PDB file of C-alpha atoms in Angstrom:
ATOM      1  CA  UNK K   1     -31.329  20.145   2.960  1.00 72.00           C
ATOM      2  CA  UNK K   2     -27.780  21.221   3.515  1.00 84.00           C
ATOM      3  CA  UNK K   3     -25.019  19.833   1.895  1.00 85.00           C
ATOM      4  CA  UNK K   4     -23.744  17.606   5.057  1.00 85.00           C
ATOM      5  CA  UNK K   5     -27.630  15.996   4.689  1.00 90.00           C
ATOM      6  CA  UNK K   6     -27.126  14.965   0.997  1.00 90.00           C
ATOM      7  CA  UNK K   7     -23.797  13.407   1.523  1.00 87.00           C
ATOM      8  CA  UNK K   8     -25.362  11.267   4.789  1.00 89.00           C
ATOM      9  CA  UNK K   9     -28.732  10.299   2.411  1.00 92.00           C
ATOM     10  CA  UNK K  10     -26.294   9.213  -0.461  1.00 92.00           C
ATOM     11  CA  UNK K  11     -24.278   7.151   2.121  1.00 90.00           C
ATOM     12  CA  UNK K  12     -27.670   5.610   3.303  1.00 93.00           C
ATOM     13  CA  UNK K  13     -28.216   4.990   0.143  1.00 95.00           C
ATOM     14  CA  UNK K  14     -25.503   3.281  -1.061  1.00 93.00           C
ATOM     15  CA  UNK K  15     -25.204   1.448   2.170  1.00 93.00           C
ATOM     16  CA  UNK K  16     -28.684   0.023   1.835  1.00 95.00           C
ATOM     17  CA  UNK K  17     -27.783  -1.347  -1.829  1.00 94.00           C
ATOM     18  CA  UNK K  18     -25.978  -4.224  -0.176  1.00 94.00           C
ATOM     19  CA  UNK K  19     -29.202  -5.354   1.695  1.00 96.00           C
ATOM     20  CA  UNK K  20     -31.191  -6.693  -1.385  1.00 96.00           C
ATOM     21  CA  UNK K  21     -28.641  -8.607  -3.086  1.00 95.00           C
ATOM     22  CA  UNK K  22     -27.816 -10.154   0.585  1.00 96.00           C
ATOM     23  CA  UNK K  23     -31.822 -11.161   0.621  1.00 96.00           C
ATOM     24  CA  UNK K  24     -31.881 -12.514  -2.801  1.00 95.00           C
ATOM     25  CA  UNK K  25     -29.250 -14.572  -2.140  1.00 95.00           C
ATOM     26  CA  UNK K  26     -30.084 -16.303   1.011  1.00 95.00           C
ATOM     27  CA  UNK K  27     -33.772 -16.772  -0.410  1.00 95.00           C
ATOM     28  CA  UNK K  28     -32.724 -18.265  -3.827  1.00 93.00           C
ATOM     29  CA  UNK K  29     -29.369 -20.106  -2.601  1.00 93.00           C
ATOM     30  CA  UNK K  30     -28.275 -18.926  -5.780  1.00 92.00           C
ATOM     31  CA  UNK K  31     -24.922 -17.361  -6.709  1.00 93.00           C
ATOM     32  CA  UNK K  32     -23.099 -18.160  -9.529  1.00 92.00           C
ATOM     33  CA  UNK K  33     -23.822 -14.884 -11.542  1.00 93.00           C
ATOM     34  CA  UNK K  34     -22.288 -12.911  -8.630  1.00 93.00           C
ATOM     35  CA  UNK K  35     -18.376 -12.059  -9.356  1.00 94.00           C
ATOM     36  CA  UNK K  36     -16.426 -13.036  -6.191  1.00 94.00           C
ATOM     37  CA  UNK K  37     -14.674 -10.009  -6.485  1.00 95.00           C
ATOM     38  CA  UNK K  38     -17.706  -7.541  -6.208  1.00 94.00           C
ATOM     39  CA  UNK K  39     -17.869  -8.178  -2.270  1.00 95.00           C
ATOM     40  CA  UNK K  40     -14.188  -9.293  -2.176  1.00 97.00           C
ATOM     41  CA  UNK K  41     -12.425  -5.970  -3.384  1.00 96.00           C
ATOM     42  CA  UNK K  42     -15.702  -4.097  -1.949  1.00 95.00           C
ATOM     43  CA  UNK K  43     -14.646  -4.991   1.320  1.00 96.00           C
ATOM     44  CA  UNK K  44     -11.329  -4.574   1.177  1.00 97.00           C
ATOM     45  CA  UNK K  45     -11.770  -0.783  -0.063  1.00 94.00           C
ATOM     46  CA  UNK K  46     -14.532  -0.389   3.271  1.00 94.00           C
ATOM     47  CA  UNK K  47     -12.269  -1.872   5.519  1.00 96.00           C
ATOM     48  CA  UNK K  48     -10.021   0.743   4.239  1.00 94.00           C
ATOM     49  CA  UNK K  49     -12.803   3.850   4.372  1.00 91.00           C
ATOM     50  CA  UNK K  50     -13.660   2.038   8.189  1.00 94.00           C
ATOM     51  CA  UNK K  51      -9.936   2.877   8.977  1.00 94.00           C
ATOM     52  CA  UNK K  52     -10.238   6.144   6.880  1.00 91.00           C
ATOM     53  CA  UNK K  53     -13.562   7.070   9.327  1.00 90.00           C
ATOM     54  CA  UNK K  54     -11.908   5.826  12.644  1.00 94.00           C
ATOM     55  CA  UNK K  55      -9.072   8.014  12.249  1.00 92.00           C
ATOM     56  CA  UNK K  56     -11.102  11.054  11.247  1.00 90.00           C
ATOM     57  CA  UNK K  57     -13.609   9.852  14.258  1.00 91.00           C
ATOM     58  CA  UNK K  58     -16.361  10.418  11.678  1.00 88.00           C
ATOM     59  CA  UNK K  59     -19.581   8.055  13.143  1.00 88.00           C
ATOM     60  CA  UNK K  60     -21.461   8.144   9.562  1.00 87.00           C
ATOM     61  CA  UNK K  61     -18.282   6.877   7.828  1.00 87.00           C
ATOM     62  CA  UNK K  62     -17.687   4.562  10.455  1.00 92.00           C
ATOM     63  CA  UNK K  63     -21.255   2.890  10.790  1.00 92.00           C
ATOM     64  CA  UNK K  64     -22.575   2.470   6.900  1.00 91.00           C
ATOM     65  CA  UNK K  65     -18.500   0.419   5.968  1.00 93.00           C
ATOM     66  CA  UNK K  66     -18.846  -1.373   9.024  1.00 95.00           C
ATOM     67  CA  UNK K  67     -23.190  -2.161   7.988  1.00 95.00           C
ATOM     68  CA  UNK K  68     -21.938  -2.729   4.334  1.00 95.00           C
ATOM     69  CA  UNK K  69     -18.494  -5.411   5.350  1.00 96.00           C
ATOM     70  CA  UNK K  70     -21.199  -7.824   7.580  1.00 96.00           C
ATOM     71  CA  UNK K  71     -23.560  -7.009   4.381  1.00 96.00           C
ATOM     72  CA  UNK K  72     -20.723  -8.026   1.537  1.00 96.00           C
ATOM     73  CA  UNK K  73     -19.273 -10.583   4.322  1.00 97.00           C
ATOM     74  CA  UNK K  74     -22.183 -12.710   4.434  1.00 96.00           C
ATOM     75  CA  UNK K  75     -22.423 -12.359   0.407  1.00 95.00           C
ATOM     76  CA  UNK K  76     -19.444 -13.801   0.271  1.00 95.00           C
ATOM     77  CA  UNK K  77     -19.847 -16.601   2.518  1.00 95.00           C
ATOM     78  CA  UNK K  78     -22.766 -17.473   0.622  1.00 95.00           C
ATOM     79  CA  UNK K  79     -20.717 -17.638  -2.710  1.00 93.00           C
ATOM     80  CA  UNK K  80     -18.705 -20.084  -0.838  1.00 92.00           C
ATOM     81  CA  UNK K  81     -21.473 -22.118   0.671  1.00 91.00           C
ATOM     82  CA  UNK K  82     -24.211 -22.436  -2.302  1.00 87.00           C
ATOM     83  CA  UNK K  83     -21.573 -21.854  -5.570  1.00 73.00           C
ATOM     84  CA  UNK K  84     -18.988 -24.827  -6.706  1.00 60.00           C
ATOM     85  CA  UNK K  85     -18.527 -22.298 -10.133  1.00 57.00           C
ATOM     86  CA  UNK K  86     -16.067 -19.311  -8.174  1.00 49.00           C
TER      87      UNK K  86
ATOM     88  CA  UNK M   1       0.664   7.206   3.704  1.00 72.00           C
ATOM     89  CA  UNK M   2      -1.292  10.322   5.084  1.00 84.00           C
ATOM     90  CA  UNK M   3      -4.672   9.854   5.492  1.00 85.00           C
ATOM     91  CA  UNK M   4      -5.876  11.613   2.496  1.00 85.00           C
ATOM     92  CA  UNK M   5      -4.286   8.678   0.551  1.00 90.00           C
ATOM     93  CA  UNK M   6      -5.451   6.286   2.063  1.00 90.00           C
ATOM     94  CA  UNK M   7      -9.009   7.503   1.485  1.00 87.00           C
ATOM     95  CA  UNK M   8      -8.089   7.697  -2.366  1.00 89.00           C
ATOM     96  CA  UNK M   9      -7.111   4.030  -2.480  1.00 92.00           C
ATOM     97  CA  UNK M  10     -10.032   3.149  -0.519  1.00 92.00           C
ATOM     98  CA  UNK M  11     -11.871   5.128  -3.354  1.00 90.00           C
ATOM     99  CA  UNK M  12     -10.555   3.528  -6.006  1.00 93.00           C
ATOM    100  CA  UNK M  13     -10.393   0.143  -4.888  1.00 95.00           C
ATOM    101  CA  UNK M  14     -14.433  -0.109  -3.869  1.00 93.00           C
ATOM    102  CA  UNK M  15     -15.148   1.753  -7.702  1.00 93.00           C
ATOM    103  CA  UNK M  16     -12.992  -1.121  -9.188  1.00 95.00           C
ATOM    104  CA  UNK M  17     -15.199  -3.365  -7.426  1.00 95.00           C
ATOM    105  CA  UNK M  18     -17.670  -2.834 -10.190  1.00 94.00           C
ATOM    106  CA  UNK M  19     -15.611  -3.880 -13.069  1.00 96.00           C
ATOM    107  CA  UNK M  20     -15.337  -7.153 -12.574  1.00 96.00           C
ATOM    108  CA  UNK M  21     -19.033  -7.541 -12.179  1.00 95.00           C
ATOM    109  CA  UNK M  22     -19.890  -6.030 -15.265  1.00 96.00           C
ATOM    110  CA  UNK M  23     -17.175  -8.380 -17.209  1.00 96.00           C
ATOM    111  CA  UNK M  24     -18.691 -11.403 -15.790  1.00 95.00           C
ATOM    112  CA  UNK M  25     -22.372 -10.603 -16.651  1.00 95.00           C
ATOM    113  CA  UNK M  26     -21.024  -9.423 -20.067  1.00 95.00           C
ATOM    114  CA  UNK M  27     -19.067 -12.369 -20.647  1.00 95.00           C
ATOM    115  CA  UNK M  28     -21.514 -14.920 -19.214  1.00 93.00           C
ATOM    116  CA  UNK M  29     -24.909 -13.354 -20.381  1.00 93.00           C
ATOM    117  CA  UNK M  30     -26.241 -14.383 -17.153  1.00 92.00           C
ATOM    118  CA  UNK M  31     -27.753 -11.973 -14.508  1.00 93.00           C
ATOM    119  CA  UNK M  32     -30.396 -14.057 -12.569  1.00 92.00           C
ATOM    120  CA  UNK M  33     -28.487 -13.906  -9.875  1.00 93.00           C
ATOM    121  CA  UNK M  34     -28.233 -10.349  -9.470  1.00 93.00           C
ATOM    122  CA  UNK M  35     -30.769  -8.363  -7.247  1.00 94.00           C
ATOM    123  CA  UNK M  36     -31.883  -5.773  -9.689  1.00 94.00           C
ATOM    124  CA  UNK M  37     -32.445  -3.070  -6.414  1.00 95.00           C
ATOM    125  CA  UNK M  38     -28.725  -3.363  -5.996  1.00 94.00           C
ATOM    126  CA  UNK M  39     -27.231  -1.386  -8.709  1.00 95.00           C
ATOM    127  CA  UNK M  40     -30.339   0.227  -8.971  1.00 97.00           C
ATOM    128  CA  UNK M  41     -29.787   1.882  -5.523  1.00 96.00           C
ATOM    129  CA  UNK M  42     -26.015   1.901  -5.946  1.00 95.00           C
ATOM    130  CA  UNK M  43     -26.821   4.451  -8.719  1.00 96.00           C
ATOM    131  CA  UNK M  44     -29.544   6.603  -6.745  1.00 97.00           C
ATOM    132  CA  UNK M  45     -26.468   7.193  -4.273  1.00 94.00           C
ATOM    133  CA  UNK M  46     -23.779   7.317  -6.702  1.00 94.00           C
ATOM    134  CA  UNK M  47     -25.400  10.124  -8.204  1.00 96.00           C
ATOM    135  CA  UNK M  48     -26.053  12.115  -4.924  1.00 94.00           C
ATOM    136  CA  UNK M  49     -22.538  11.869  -4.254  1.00 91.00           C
ATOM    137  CA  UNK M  50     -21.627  13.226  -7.008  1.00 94.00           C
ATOM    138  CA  UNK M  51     -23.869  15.781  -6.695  1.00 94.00           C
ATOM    139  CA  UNK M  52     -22.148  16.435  -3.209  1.00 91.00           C
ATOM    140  CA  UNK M  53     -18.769  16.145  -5.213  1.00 90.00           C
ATOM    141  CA  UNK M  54     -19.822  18.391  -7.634  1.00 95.00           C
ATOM    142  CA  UNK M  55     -20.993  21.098  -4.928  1.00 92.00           C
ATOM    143  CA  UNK M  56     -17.679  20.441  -2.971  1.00 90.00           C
ATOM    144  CA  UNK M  57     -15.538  20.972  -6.118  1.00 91.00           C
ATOM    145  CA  UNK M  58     -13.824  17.236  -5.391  1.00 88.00           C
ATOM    146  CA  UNK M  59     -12.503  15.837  -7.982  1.00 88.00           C
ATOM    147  CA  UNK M  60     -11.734  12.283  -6.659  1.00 87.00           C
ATOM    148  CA  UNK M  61     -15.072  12.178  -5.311  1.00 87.00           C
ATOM    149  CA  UNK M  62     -16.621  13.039  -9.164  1.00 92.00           C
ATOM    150  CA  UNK M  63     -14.080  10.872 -10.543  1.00 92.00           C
ATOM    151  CA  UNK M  64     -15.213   7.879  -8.437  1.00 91.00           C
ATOM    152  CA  UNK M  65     -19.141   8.370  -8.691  1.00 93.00           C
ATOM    153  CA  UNK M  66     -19.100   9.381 -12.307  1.00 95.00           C
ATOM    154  CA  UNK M  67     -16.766   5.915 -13.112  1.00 95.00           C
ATOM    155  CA  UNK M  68     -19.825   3.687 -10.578  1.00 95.00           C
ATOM    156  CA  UNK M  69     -23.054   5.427 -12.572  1.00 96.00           C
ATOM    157  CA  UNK M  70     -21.441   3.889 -15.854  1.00 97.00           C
ATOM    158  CA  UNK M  71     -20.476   0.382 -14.306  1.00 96.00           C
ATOM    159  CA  UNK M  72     -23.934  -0.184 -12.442  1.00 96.00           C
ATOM    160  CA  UNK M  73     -25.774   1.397 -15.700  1.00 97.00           C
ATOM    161  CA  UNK M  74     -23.729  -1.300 -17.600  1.00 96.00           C
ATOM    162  CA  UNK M  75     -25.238  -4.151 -15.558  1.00 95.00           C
ATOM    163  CA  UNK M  76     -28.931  -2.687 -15.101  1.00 95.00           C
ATOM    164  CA  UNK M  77     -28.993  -2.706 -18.880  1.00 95.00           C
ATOM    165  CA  UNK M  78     -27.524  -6.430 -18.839  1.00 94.00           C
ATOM    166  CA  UNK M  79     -30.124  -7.735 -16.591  1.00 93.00           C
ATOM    167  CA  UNK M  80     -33.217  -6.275 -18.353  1.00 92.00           C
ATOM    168  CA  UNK M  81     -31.403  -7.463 -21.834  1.00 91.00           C
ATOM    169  CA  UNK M  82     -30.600 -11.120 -20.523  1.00 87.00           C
ATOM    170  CA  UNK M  83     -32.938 -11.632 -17.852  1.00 73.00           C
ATOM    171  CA  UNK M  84     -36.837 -12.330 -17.847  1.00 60.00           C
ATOM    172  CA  UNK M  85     -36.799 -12.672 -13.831  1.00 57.00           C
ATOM    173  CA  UNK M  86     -35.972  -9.133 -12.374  1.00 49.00           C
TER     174      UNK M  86
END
């Protein structure tokens, strides 16, 4: 494994780590222990690193922000929908 | 801004995104809501990339991943401290 490989595998990686929270959310319709701010300033910085990856035309950087805003999108949405304590 | 920067304040905007996280579980005691697989996995990454960092010489990129493994090692401790449902 080259170094290009472990950068893409950590970027999997941390891309994935969205999934499970997004899961146990939905199933439990539970949020208040989740900070707003997690997904809130989360997306902001990938929205930022999406921009970052379009302008360096780079299609790993580009694919795991844009996976991880509809990830930390629908987290937040949930927050919204299931949480009166923001 | 060149493009450099604004990788750097996408950086350091989605490693702040752990703070406030961390403050609320500290400060409520509560983690149930949490998926444990999230910083779990956050921290499997984190630590490739700095790995990658490390081989790369980048300090930004240790900064960044070094600052995450703390946060997320903060709130894996939380939740096995305050939680009996992982």
């Amino acid at each position: 494994m080259n170094i290009t490989h472990l950068g893409l595998v950590a970027g999997a990686i941390t891309t994935a780590a969205g999934i499970p929270q997004v899961v146990r959310a939905y199933r439990t319709r539970h949020t208040r222990d989740i900070s707003i701010w997690q997904p809130v300033l989360l997306n902001i910085g990938m929205a930022l690193w999406l921009i970052y990856g379009l302008a360096l035309r780079d299609l790993p950087l580009i694919v795991a922000n844009a996976f991880s805003i509809v990830c930390y999108s629908a987290l937040i949405f949930m927050k919204f929908r299931w949480d009166d304590d923001k």
